[in-house]
mmCIF file of C-alpha atoms in Angstrom:
data_model
loop_
_atom_site.group_PDB
_atom_site.id
_atom_site.type_symbol
_atom_site.label_atom_id
_atom_site.label_comp_id
_atom_site.label_asym_id
_atom_site.label_seq_id
_atom_site.Cartn_x
_atom_site.Cartn_y
_atom_site.Cartn_z
ATOM 1 C CA MET T 1 -25.267 48.011 46.585
ATOM 2 C CA LYS T 2 -25.604 45.075 44.222
ATOM 3 C CA LYS T 3 -22.655 46.384 42.177
ATOM 4 C CA ILE T 4 -20.478 46.719 45.266
ATOM 5 C CA LEU T 5 -21.200 43.128 46.325
ATOM 6 C CA VAL T 6 -20.404 41.877 42.825
ATOM 7 C CA LEU T 7 -17.219 43.957 42.825
ATOM 8 C CA ILE T 8 -15.993 42.493 46.105
ATOM 9 C CA LEU T 9 -16.673 38.974 44.835
ATOM 10 C CA MET T 10 -14.690 39.806 41.699
ATOM 11 C CA PHE T 11 -11.698 40.876 43.762
ATOM 12 C CA ILE T 12 -11.784 37.657 45.779
ATOM 13 C CA PHE T 13 -12.099 35.561 42.620
ATOM 14 C CA PHE T 14 -9.442 37.250 40.511
ATOM 15 C CA ALA T 15 -6.886 37.760 43.260
ATOM 16 C CA GLY T 16 -6.620 33.984 43.826
ATOM 17 C CA ASP T 17 -4.226 32.889 46.533
ATOM 18 C CA LYS T 18 -3.073 36.476 47.081
ATOM 19 C CA ALA T 19 -6.567 37.410 48.276
ATOM 20 C CA MET T 20 -6.129 34.981 51.132
ATOM 21 C CA ALA T 21 -3.047 36.857 52.316
ATOM 22 C CA ASP T 22 -4.351 40.378 51.725
ATOM 23 C CA VAL T 23 -7.242 41.898 53.636
ATOM 24 C CA ILE T 24 -9.989 43.711 51.786
ATOM 25 C CA LEU T 25 -11.562 46.831 53.238
ATOM 26 C CA ASN T 26 -13.540 46.497 56.441
ATOM 27 C CA LYS T 27 -16.831 48.355 56.937
ATOM 28 C CA LYS T 28 -15.240 51.455 58.419
ATOM 29 C CA GLN T 29 -12.660 51.714 55.659
ATOM 30 C CA GLU T 30 -15.222 51.177 52.905
ATOM 31 C CA ASN T 31 -17.418 53.915 54.360
ATOM 32 C CA ILE T 32 -14.478 56.342 54.554
ATOM 33 C CA VAL T 33 -13.763 55.672 50.878
ATOM 34 C CA LYS T 34 -17.358 56.141 49.738
ATOM 35 C CA ILE T 35 -17.825 59.363 51.715
ATOM 36 C CA SER T 36 -14.608 60.737 50.209
ATOM 37 C CA VAL T 37 -15.599 59.671 46.693
ATOM 38 C CA TYR T 38 -19.065 61.225 46.696
ATOM 39 C CA THR T 39 -17.851 64.407 48.403
ATOM 40 C CA THR T 40 -15.258 64.822 45.668
ATOM 41 C CA ALA T 41 -17.777 63.972 42.943
ATOM 42 C CA GLY T 42 -20.225 66.519 44.375
ATOM 43 C CA ASP T 43 -23.017 63.919 44.274
ATOM 44 C CA MET T 44 -25.159 65.001 47.228
ATOM 45 C CA PRO T 45 -27.842 62.278 47.041
ATOM 46 C CA LYS T 46 -25.250 59.502 47.036
ATOM 47 C CA LEU T 47 -23.165 61.312 49.663
ATOM 48 C CA LYS T 48 -26.153 61.492 52.000
ATOM 49 C CA SER T 49 -26.751 57.794 51.444
ATOM 50 C CA ALA T 50 -23.071 57.088 52.214
ATOM 51 C CA LEU T 51 -23.239 59.274 55.335
ATOM 52 C CA ASN T 52 -26.275 57.382 56.614
ATOM 53 C CA LYS T 53 -24.593 54.055 55.886
ATOM 54 C CA GLY T 54 -21.416 55.167 57.649
ATOM 55 C CA LEU T 55 -23.315 56.257 60.751
ATOM 56 C CA ASP T 56 -25.353 53.037 60.725
ATOM 57 C CA ASP T 57 -22.094 51.042 60.576
ATOM 58 C CA GLY T 58 -20.608 52.872 63.564
ATOM 59 C CA LEU T 59 -18.617 55.808 62.211
ATOM 60 C CA THR T 60 -18.737 58.648 64.730
ATOM 61 C CA VAL T 61 -19.904 62.121 63.804
ATOM 62 C CA ASN T 62 -16.427 63.497 64.423
ATOM 63 C CA GLU T 63 -14.758 60.852 62.266
ATOM 64 C CA ILE T 64 -16.973 61.904 59.376
ATOM 65 C CA LYS T 65 -16.291 65.582 60.094
ATOM 66 C CA GLU T 66 -12.570 64.909 59.848
ATOM 67 C CA ILE T 67 -13.011 63.199 56.460
ATOM 68 C CA LEU T 68 -15.044 66.117 55.129
ATOM 69 C CA VAL T 69 -12.670 68.763 56.477
ATOM 70 C CA GLN T 70 -9.652 66.989 54.982
ATOM 71 C CA MET T 71 -11.398 66.802 51.602
ATOM 72 C CA TYR T 72 -11.045 70.561 51.150
ATOM 73 C CA ALA T 73 -7.301 70.065 50.610
ATOM 74 C CA TYR T 74 -8.031 67.807 47.637
ATOM 75 C CA CYS T 75 -11.379 68.746 46.094
ATOM 76 C CA GLY T 76 -11.628 72.348 47.328
ATOM 77 C CA PHE T 77 -13.599 74.264 49.919
ATOM 78 C CA PRO T 78 -16.908 74.362 47.960
ATOM 79 C CA ARG T 79 -17.338 70.583 47.864
ATOM 80 C CA SER T 80 -15.921 70.131 51.356
ATOM 81 C CA LEU T 81 -18.388 72.671 52.746
ATOM 82 C CA ASN T 82 -21.226 71.094 50.756
ATOM 83 C CA GLY T 83 -20.270 67.768 52.325
ATOM 84 C CA ILE T 84 -20.367 69.256 55.825
ATOM 85 C CA SER T 85 -23.753 70.784 55.033
ATOM 86 C CA ALA T 86 -24.978 67.360 53.870
ATOM 87 C CA LEU T 87 -23.795 65.835 57.159
ATOM 88 C CA MET T 88 -25.685 68.490 59.123
ATOM 89 C CA SER T 89 -28.836 67.678 57.141
ATOM 90 C CA VAL T 90 -28.426 63.938 57.675
ATOM 91 C CA LEU T 91 -27.870 64.369 61.423
ATOM 92 C CA GLU T 92 -30.986 66.535 61.692
ATOM 93 C CA GLN T 93 -33.003 63.723 60.095
ATOM 94 C CA ARG T 94 -31.407 61.138 62.404
ATOM 95 C CA LYS T 95 -31.940 62.942 65.712
ATOM 96 C CA ASP T 96 -33.655 59.901 67.217
ATOM 97 C CA LYS T 97 -30.830 57.473 66.335
ATOM 98 C CA ASN T 98 -28.364 58.616 69.019
ATOM 99 C CA ASP T 99 -25.349 58.573 66.708
ATOM 100 C CA LYS T 100 -22.017 58.568 68.520
ATOM 101 C CA THR T 101 -20.224 61.899 68.627
ATOM 102 C CA GLY T 102 -16.803 60.386 69.268
ATOM 103 C CA GLU T 103 -13.410 61.901 69.961
ATOM 104 C CA GLU T 104 -12.988 65.506 68.847
ATOM 105 C CA GLY T 105 -10.026 66.640 66.772
ATOM 106 C CA LYS T 106 -7.367 68.607 68.641
ATOM 107 C CA PRO T 107 -5.270 71.477 67.247
ATOM 108 C CA LEU T 108 -1.513 71.542 67.644
ATOM 109 C CA PRO T 109 -0.122 73.473 70.634
ATOM 110 C CA ALA T 110 0.401 77.152 69.811
ATOM 111 C CA ASN T 111 4.211 76.957 70.100
ATOM 112 C CA THR T 112 4.579 74.038 67.629
ATOM 113 C CA ASP T 113 7.072 74.422 64.778
ATOM 114 C CA LYS T 114 4.524 73.376 62.156
ATOM 115 C CA PHE T 115 6.988 73.182 59.276
ATOM 116 C CA LYS T 116 9.198 70.764 61.232
ATOM 117 C CA TYR T 117 6.195 68.788 62.494
ATOM 118 C CA GLY T 118 4.705 68.487 58.993
ATOM 119 C CA ASP T 119 8.068 67.499 57.528
ATOM 120 C CA GLU T 120 8.338 64.686 60.064
ATOM 121 C CA VAL T 121 4.852 63.427 59.169
ATOM 122 C CA GLN T 122 5.727 63.588 55.467
ATOM 123 C CA VAL T 123 8.863 61.553 56.105
ATOM 124 C CA LYS T 124 6.809 58.908 57.946
ATOM 125 C CA LEU T 125 4.386 58.681 55.029
ATOM 126 C CA THR T 126 6.818 58.919 52.108
ATOM 127 C CA GLY T 127 9.993 57.455 53.579
ATOM 128 C CA GLY T 128 12.060 60.559 52.898
ATOM 129 C CA HIS T 129 12.118 64.351 52.715
ATOM 130 C CA VAL T 130 9.975 65.655 49.865
ATOM 131 C CA LYS T 131 11.973 68.001 47.654
ATOM 132 C CA GLY T 132 12.202 68.927 44.009
ATOM 133 C CA PRO T 133 12.059 71.634 41.329
ATOM 134 C CA LEU T 134 8.346 72.245 41.854
ATOM 135 C CA PHE T 135 8.850 73.201 45.499
ATOM 136 C CA ASP T 136 11.972 75.190 44.643
ATOM 137 C CA PHE T 137 9.889 77.131 42.131
ATOM 138 C CA ALA T 138 6.923 77.594 44.520
ATOM 139 C CA PRO T 139 8.218 77.232 48.110
ATOM 140 C CA ALA T 140 4.908 78.485 49.479
ATOM 141 C CA ALA T 141 3.279 75.265 48.262
ATOM 142 C CA ASP T 142 5.841 73.269 50.241
ATOM 143 C CA SER T 143 5.100 75.354 53.346
ATOM 144 C CA PHE T 144 1.352 74.929 52.986
ATOM 145 C CA LEU T 145 1.673 71.171 52.545
ATOM 146 C CA LYS T 146 3.907 70.754 55.571
ATOM 147 C CA GLU T 147 2.466 73.369 57.925
ATOM 148 C CA HIS T 148 -1.186 72.989 57.102
ATOM 149 C CA LEU T 149 -1.999 69.627 55.515
ATOM 150 C CA PHE T 150 0.512 67.382 57.285
ATOM 151 C CA ALA T 151 0.588 69.445 60.490
ATOM 152 C CA ASP T 152 -2.715 71.209 61.167
ATOM 153 C CA ILE T 153 -4.930 68.546 59.578
ATOM 154 C CA PHE T 154 -3.061 65.251 60.058
ATOM 155 C CA ALA T 155 -2.201 66.126 63.670
ATOM 156 C CA ARG T 156 -5.853 66.434 64.697
ATOM 157 C CA GLY T 157 -6.126 62.737 65.476
ATOM 158 C CA VAL T 158 -9.534 60.986 65.315
ATOM 159 C CA LEU T 159 -8.479 59.270 62.075
ATOM 160 C CA SER T 160 -5.245 57.322 61.692
ATOM 161 C CA TYR T 161 -2.674 58.234 59.048
ATOM 162 C CA GLN T 162 -3.760 55.135 57.128
ATOM 163 C CA GLU T 163 -7.415 56.194 57.187
ATOM 164 C CA ARG T 164 -6.494 59.696 56.046
ATOM 165 C CA GLU T 165 -4.450 58.265 53.167
ATOM 166 C CA MET T 166 -7.373 56.056 52.174
ATOM 167 C CA ALA T 167 -9.596 59.145 52.022
ATOM 168 C CA THR T 168 -6.965 60.950 49.947
ATOM 169 C CA ILE T 169 -6.481 58.067 47.505
ATOM 170 C CA ALA T 170 -10.260 57.826 47.074
ATOM 171 C CA ALA T 171 -10.559 61.562 46.406
ATOM 172 C CA LEU T 172 -7.724 61.658 43.875
ATOM 173 C CA ALA T 173 -8.949 58.509 42.118
ATOM 174 C CA SER T 174 -12.318 60.247 41.674
ATOM 175 C CA MET T 175 -10.655 62.993 39.616
ATOM 176 C CA ASP T 176 -9.168 63.038 36.143
ATOM 177 C CA ASN T 177 -5.602 64.074 35.243
ATOM 178 C CA VAL T 178 -4.059 63.852 38.732
ATOM 179 C CA GLU T 179 -2.114 60.622 38.197
ATOM 180 C CA PRO T 180 1.208 61.857 39.669
ATOM 181 C CA GLN T 181 -0.465 62.864 42.932
ATOM 182 C CA LEU T 182 -2.572 59.698 42.999
ATOM 183 C CA ASN T 183 0.451 57.468 42.461
ATOM 184 C CA ALA T 184 2.361 59.299 45.198
ATOM 185 C CA HIS T 185 -0.451 58.785 47.694
ATOM 186 C CA ILE T 186 -0.899 55.151 46.690
ATOM 187 C CA GLN T 187 2.724 54.612 47.732
ATOM 188 C CA MET T 188 2.099 56.574 50.936
ATOM 189 C CA GLY T 189 -0.917 54.360 51.601
ATOM 190 C CA LYS T 190 1.267 51.279 51.148
ATOM 191 C CA ASN T 191 3.735 52.795 53.609
ATOM 192 C CA THR T 192 0.928 52.899 56.194
ATOM 193 C CA GLY T 193 0.231 49.196 55.642
ATOM 194 C CA LEU T 194 -2.442 49.159 52.929
ATOM 195 C CA SER T 195 -2.215 46.039 50.774
ATOM 196 C CA ASP T 196 -2.402 45.933 46.978
ATOM 197 C CA THR T 197 -5.846 44.340 47.246
ATOM 198 C CA GLN T 198 -7.128 47.104 49.512
ATOM 199 C CA ILE T 199 -5.774 49.796 47.191
ATOM 200 C CA ALA T 200 -7.311 48.047 44.170
ATOM 201 C CA GLU T 201 -10.673 48.050 45.935
ATOM 202 C CA ILE T 202 -10.355 51.759 46.783
ATOM 203 C CA LEU T 203 -9.593 52.553 43.135
ATOM 204 C CA ALA T 204 -12.520 50.482 41.922
ATOM 205 C CA LEU T 205 -14.960 52.070 44.376
ATOM 206 C CA ALA T 206 -13.681 55.525 43.425
ATOM 207 C CA SER T 207 -14.318 54.869 39.743
ATOM 208 C CA VAL T 208 -18.014 53.979 40.235
ATOM 209 C CA PRO T 209 -19.346 57.585 39.920
ATOM 210 C CA LYS T 210 -17.361 57.966 36.712
ATOM 211 C CA ALA T 211 -19.419 55.195 35.126
ATOM 212 C CA GLU T 212 -22.738 56.986 35.525
ATOM 213 C CA MET T 213 -22.596 60.006 33.172
ATOM 214 C CA PHE T 214 -24.964 58.537 30.567
ATOM 215 C CA GLY T 215 -26.677 56.093 32.915
ATOM 216 C CA THR T 216 -25.321 52.637 33.638
ATOM 217 C CA GLY T 217 -28.409 50.888 32.313
ATOM 218 C CA GLU T 218 -29.175 47.218 32.846
ATOM 219 C CA PRO T 219 -26.930 44.153 33.048
ATOM 220 C CA ASN T 220 -25.821 43.277 29.524
ATOM 221 C CA THR T 221 -27.265 39.777 29.685
ATOM 222 C CA ALA T 222 -27.985 39.431 25.954
ATOM 223 C CA TYR T 223 -24.262 39.639 25.181
ATOM 224 C CA ALA T 224 -22.891 38.257 28.464
ATOM 225 C CA LYS T 225 -21.434 35.188 26.755
ATOM 226 C CA TYR T 226 -19.173 37.474 24.719
ATOM 227 C CA PHE T 227 -17.853 39.365 27.760
ATOM 228 C CA LYS T 228 -15.484 38.288 30.508
ATOM 229 C CA GLY T 229 -16.797 39.994 33.646
ATOM 230 C CA ASN T 230 -19.899 42.078 34.145
ATOM 231 C CA SER T 231 -21.027 44.799 31.764
ATOM 232 C CA TYR T 232 -24.052 47.083 31.561
ATOM 233 C CA LEU T 233 -25.894 48.490 28.568
ATOM 234 C CA ASN T 234 -27.925 51.679 28.222
ATOM 235 C CA MET T 235 -29.307 52.124 24.697
ATOM 236 C CA LEU T 236 -29.397 55.872 24.060
ATOM 237 C CA SER T 237 -30.628 55.895 20.471
ATOM 238 C CA LYS T 238 -32.062 53.317 18.061
ATOM 239 C CA GLU T 239 -33.122 55.821 15.403
ATOM 240 C CA GLN T 240 -30.918 56.891 12.450
ATOM 241 C CA VAL T 241 -27.693 55.811 14.196
ATOM 242 C CA GLY T 242 -27.517 53.306 17.034
ATOM 243 C CA ILE T 243 -25.787 54.735 20.119
ATOM 244 C CA ALA T 244 -25.279 52.795 23.341
ATOM 245 C CA ASN T 245 -23.494 53.563 26.575
ATOM 246 C CA VAL T 246 -21.564 50.447 27.554
ATOM 247 C CA THR T 247 -20.175 50.238 31.086
ATOM 248 C CA PHE T 248 -17.537 47.692 32.100
ATOM 249 C CA GLU T 249 -16.696 46.750 35.680
ATOM 250 C CA PRO T 250 -12.979 46.542 36.514
ATOM 251 C CA LYS T 251 -11.247 43.764 34.519
ATOM 252 C CA CYS T 252 -14.275 43.294 32.275
ATOM 253 C CA ARG T 253 -13.631 43.126 28.534
ATOM 254 C CA ASN T 254 -15.383 41.745 25.498
ATOM 255 C CA ASN T 255 -14.077 38.962 23.267
ATOM 256 C CA TRP T 256 -12.115 39.562 20.133
ATOM 257 C CA HIS T 257 -14.633 40.415 17.428
ATOM 258 C CA ILE T 258 -15.076 41.818 13.921
ATOM 259 C CA HIS T 259 -17.684 44.222 12.568
ATOM 260 C CA HIS T 260 -18.437 43.103 9.024
ATOM 261 C CA LYS T 261 -19.333 45.722 6.400
ATOM 262 C CA GLY T 262 -20.066 48.467 8.939
ATOM 263 C CA GLY T 263 -17.534 49.624 11.520
ATOM 264 C CA GLN T 264 -17.984 51.264 14.908
ATOM 265 C CA ILE T 265 -16.933 54.463 16.697
ATOM 266 C CA LEU T 266 -16.083 54.458 20.403
ATOM 267 C CA ILE T 267 -16.070 57.613 22.537
ATOM 268 C CA ALA T 268 -14.609 57.088 26.009
ATOM 269 C CA VAL T 269 -16.688 58.993 28.553
ATOM 270 C CA GLN T 270 -15.739 57.817 32.037
ATOM 271 C CA GLY T 271 -13.044 55.849 33.828
ATOM 272 C CA ARG T 272 -10.119 54.116 32.120
ATOM 273 C CA GLY T 273 -10.108 51.329 29.587
ATOM 274 C CA TYR T 274 -8.330 49.754 26.641
ATOM 275 C CA TYR T 275 -8.825 49.119 22.924
ATOM 276 C CA GLN T 276 -6.674 46.710 20.944
ATOM 277 C CA GLU T 277 -6.502 45.637 17.310
ATOM 278 C CA TRP T 278 -5.133 42.240 16.381
ATOM 279 C CA GLY T 279 -1.354 42.351 16.045
ATOM 280 C CA LYS T 280 -1.023 45.814 17.601
ATOM 281 C CA PRO T 281 -0.346 47.036 21.176
ATOM 282 C CA ALA T 282 -3.320 47.832 23.394
ATOM 283 C CA GLN T 283 -4.320 51.501 23.423
ATOM 284 C CA GLU T 284 -5.272 53.100 26.755
ATOM 285 C CA LEU T 285 -8.560 55.012 26.679
ATOM 286 C CA LYS T 286 -9.530 57.951 28.891
ATOM 287 C CA PRO T 287 -12.510 60.331 28.775
ATOM 288 C CA GLY T 288 -12.585 62.201 25.470
ATOM 289 C CA ASP T 289 -10.597 59.606 23.506
ATOM 290 C CA ILE T 290 -12.178 58.517 20.220
ATOM 291 C CA VAL T 291 -11.561 55.259 18.381
ATOM 292 C CA ASN T 292 -12.642 54.702 14.773
ATOM 293 C CA ILE T 293 -12.923 50.961 14.197
ATOM 294 C CA PRO T 294 -12.917 50.074 10.503
ATOM 295 C CA ALA T 295 -14.967 47.185 9.169
ATOM 296 C CA GLU T 296 -13.233 43.790 9.057
ATOM 297 C CA VAL T 297 -10.706 44.651 11.804
ATOM 298 C CA LYS T 298 -10.358 42.124 14.634
ATOM 299 C CA HIS T 299 -10.317 43.913 17.997
ATOM 300 C CA TRP T 300 -11.522 44.045 21.618
ATOM 301 C CA HIS T 301 -12.225 46.754 24.199
ATOM 302 C CA GLY T 302 -12.956 46.912 27.920
ATOM 303 C CA ALA T 303 -12.025 48.272 31.338
ATOM 304 C CA ALA T 304 -8.619 48.637 32.959
ATOM 305 C CA PRO T 305 -7.869 46.220 35.820
ATOM 306 C CA ASN T 306 -8.569 48.812 38.534
ATOM 307 C CA SER T 307 -11.207 51.081 37.016
ATOM 308 C CA TRP T 308 -14.772 51.088 35.827
ATOM 309 C CA PHE T 309 -14.983 52.235 32.215
ATOM 310 C CA SER T 310 -17.761 53.590 30.015
ATOM 311 C CA HIS T 311 -17.780 54.346 26.321
ATOM 312 C CA LEU T 312 -20.392 55.326 23.800
ATOM 313 C CA ALA T 313 -20.598 52.755 21.022
ATOM 314 C CA ILE T 314 -21.840 54.300 17.774
ATOM 315 C CA GLU T 315 -22.801 51.999 14.929
ATOM 316 C CA VAL T 316 -21.631 52.928 11.445
ATOM 317 C CA PRO T 317 -24.717 52.330 9.256
ATOM 318 C CA SER T 318 -24.282 49.590 6.655
ATOM 319 C CA GLU T 319 -26.445 47.286 4.626
ATOM 320 C CA GLY T 320 -26.146 43.723 5.834
ATOM 321 C CA GLY T 321 -23.693 44.550 8.602
ATOM 322 C CA SER T 322 -23.008 41.994 11.320
ATOM 323 C CA THR T 323 -20.685 41.262 14.229
ATOM 324 C CA GLU T 324 -18.619 38.083 14.398
ATOM 325 C CA TRP T 325 -17.688 37.157 17.969
ATOM 326 C CA LEU T 326 -14.438 35.251 18.418
ATOM 327 C CA GLU T 327 -12.213 33.930 21.234
ATOM 328 C CA GLU T 328 -11.746 35.501 24.664
ATOM 329 C CA VAL T 329 -8.888 37.846 25.433
ATOM 330 C CA SER T 330 -6.674 35.569 27.492
ATOM 331 C CA ASP T 331 -5.889 36.327 31.135
ATOM 332 C CA GLU T 332 -2.188 36.177 30.252
ATOM 333 C CA GLU T 333 -2.555 38.820 27.550
ATOM 334 C CA TYR T 334 -4.868 41.033 29.593
ATOM 335 C CA GLY T 335 -2.626 40.656 32.646
ATOM 336 C CA LYS T 336 0.116 42.635 30.904
ATOM 337 C CA LEU T 337 -2.051 45.791 31.119
ATOM 338 C CA LYS T 338 -2.048 48.174 34.069
#
């Protein structure tokens, strides 16, 4: 919870005057995002915690059911069903809390032209008819999207189109290699009235589970003066070769610096970040990317503006090696990155 509070404060601080015009997520919206994220990630302990928090904050049982049912269209039946099972377990433990059941989802009338209905919903969300070579090649996919996702599921009510798009954005942002679909739904979310600040917060919340593969560790206080933003350090090995998992919150990056005599190897493990050498363009980093940093090269690395980022930092052994910390990466320079 501490991280989430810090994250929200970061958004308010960095967004400046724009934050005054935009509205960040309210409690209901934040709970929808977290439930979607942990269902997609398959993290049952954190999902149960998110379910309890959502119920405590006033989400109805049926609102949560709708989130979990919709998730199957994005993260598959196994994780959707596991999420529903987790909700059943949580409700059994909360029998004395009198949680609100709420409005129940309603199916479309039997005589509905689902393809037409779904197409109309798609048009509302996207601003136009969705066509293209992919659907020409696999027309069944187009039918399933229109007749099932945007008709059967979206027509059930209980959640608004905006809330359903928030759940979808959160789910897709929790996955790797689905950028085209994520970008499409971000635009659909904007079409329902979501602001840039709200979407940025959804993306940041969705990237939190990605930062936990090797353990987030403790606040990186010893080196905080060389970082802009909050970072966390988990030392994995001090023997033979030093290996640390370094986690950066969104927008966090370290100063320009140089490793003298011994270099460093970075292995990106979660989220999205950047590495840049002096005089060269910044290089985007995603899980699996490896950067070999030679000795005596001025550089910096850190998170993308809208994502947590973790990398393993492996020290290249050297006699008399040291790190020289230099100036900050300017906001103007960093602001050019996406």
